[in-house]
Tab-separated table of C-alpha atoms in Angstrom:
chain	number	residue	atom	x	y	z
A	1	MET	CA	46.222	65.772	91.867
A	2	ASP	CA	44.812	66.203	95.341
A	3	ILE	CA	41.539	68.424	95.447
A	4	ARG	CA	42.323	69.571	98.835
A	5	SER	CA	45.425	71.551	97.610
A	6	LEU	CA	43.277	73.508	95.442
A	7	SER	CA	40.866	74.673	98.146
A	8	ALA	CA	40.724	78.387	98.056
A	9	VAL	CA	39.587	78.492	101.723
A	10	GLN	CA	42.616	76.648	102.864
A	11	ASN	CA	44.942	78.783	100.849
A	12	TYR	CA	43.147	81.915	102.053
A	13	GLY	CA	43.528	80.718	105.605
A	14	ALA	CA	47.250	79.912	105.268
A	15	ALA	CA	47.922	83.358	103.660
A	16	ARG	CA	49.430	86.059	105.742
A	17	PRO	CA	46.916	89.020	106.080
A	18	ALA	CA	47.963	92.058	104.121
A	19	THR	CA	47.630	94.270	107.172
A	20	GLN	CA	50.364	92.634	109.077
A	21	PRO	CA	54.088	93.522	108.572
A	22	ASP	CA	56.259	90.901	106.885
A	23	PRO	CA	58.411	89.352	109.562
A	24	GLU	CA	61.417	88.907	107.176
A	25	GLY	CA	61.350	92.536	106.100
A	26	GLY	CA	60.275	91.863	102.443
A	27	ALA	CA	59.873	94.682	100.136
A	28	GLY	CA	60.572	97.234	102.856
A	29	ALA	CA	64.011	95.902	103.605
A	30	GLN	CA	64.746	95.569	99.817
A	31	LEU	CA	63.652	99.201	99.482
A	32	LYS	CA	65.817	100.443	102.261
A	33	THR	CA	68.846	98.546	100.788
A	34	ALA	CA	68.206	100.213	97.362
A	35	PHE	CA	68.029	103.545	99.117
A	36	GLN	CA	71.216	102.928	100.865
A	37	ASP	CA	72.854	101.688	97.573
A	38	PHE	CA	71.685	104.758	95.863
A	39	ALA	CA	73.191	107.212	98.596
A	40	ALA	CA	76.515	105.135	98.642
A	41	THR	CA	76.770	105.529	94.953
A	42	MET	CA	76.199	109.181	95.130
A	43	GLN	CA	78.753	109.595	97.923
A	44	HIS	CA	81.390	107.558	95.955
A	45	GLY	CA	80.860	109.841	93.036
A	46	GLU	CA	81.132	113.044	94.864
A	47	ASN	CA	84.440	111.687	96.820
A	48	THR	CA	86.034	110.713	93.483
A	49	ALA	CA	85.155	114.121	92.002
A	50	MET	CA	86.754	115.817	94.863
A	51	ALA	CA	89.840	113.601	94.679
A	52	ALA	CA	90.303	114.235	90.985
A	53	MET	CA	90.014	117.941	91.521
A	54	THR	CA	92.849	117.726	94.016
A	55	GLY	CA	94.765	115.424	91.807
A	56	ASP	CA	94.503	112.252	94.000
A	57	ALA	CA	92.351	110.303	91.465
A	58	ASP	CA	92.982	109.323	87.875
A	59	PRO	CA	90.589	110.601	85.163
A	60	HIS	CA	89.436	107.017	84.441
A	61	ALA	CA	88.230	106.560	88.002
A	62	LEU	CA	86.327	109.909	87.707
A	63	VAL	CA	84.663	108.964	84.439
A	64	GLN	CA	83.629	105.511	85.762
A	65	ALA	CA	82.304	107.125	89.023
A	66	LEU	CA	80.335	109.791	87.204
A	67	ALA	CA	78.845	107.167	84.741
A	68	GLN	CA	77.667	105.066	87.779
A	69	THR	CA	76.262	108.239	89.361
A	70	GLU	CA	74.484	109.300	86.214
A	71	LEU	CA	72.928	105.720	85.856
A	72	ALA	CA	71.732	105.742	89.487
A	73	VAL	CA	70.113	109.138	89.077
A	74	GLU	CA	68.364	108.233	85.893
A	75	THR	CA	67.028	104.945	87.495
A	76	ALA	CA	65.869	106.948	90.542
A	77	ILE	CA	64.086	109.569	88.174
A	78	THR	CA	62.425	106.681	86.143
A	79	VAL	CA	61.159	105.038	89.441
A	80	ARG	CA	59.806	108.318	90.684
A	81	ASN	CA	58.080	108.840	87.172
A	82	LYS	CA	56.437	105.441	87.606
A	83	VAL	CA	55.309	106.208	91.057
A	84	VAL	CA	53.619	109.361	90.081
A	85	GLU	CA	52.020	107.858	86.919
A	86	ALA	CA	50.615	105.105	89.239
A	87	TYR	CA	49.328	107.704	91.665
A	88	GLN	CA	47.625	109.777	88.845
A	89	GLU	CA	46.131	106.484	87.577
A	90	ILE	CA	44.595	105.627	91.048
A	91	LEU	CA	43.322	109.290	91.140
A	92	ARG	CA	41.521	108.826	87.781
A	93	MET	CA	39.696	105.553	89.026
A	94	PRO	CA	36.001	105.936	89.609
A	95	VAL	CA	34.780	105.567	93.002
């Protein structure tokens, strides 16, 4: 085992500072993709529901689209609740 690879100073110097944006997009790009997927799922559910009301879609497609929409909304609500809990926990921290 090479002792130079364990040097904290070298690792710290090689690390990207947290204040600089990630050039590959990183978490921001993943979050944007997740929001776009959520919006697409909601739009697909609405389109399928409207098509079912006019008789253009079969009931099985409607049930499937509504189940996917319900799952997406429940996931978004869970994420929102976790973010609010984390924010409240930060507010409770002593300064």
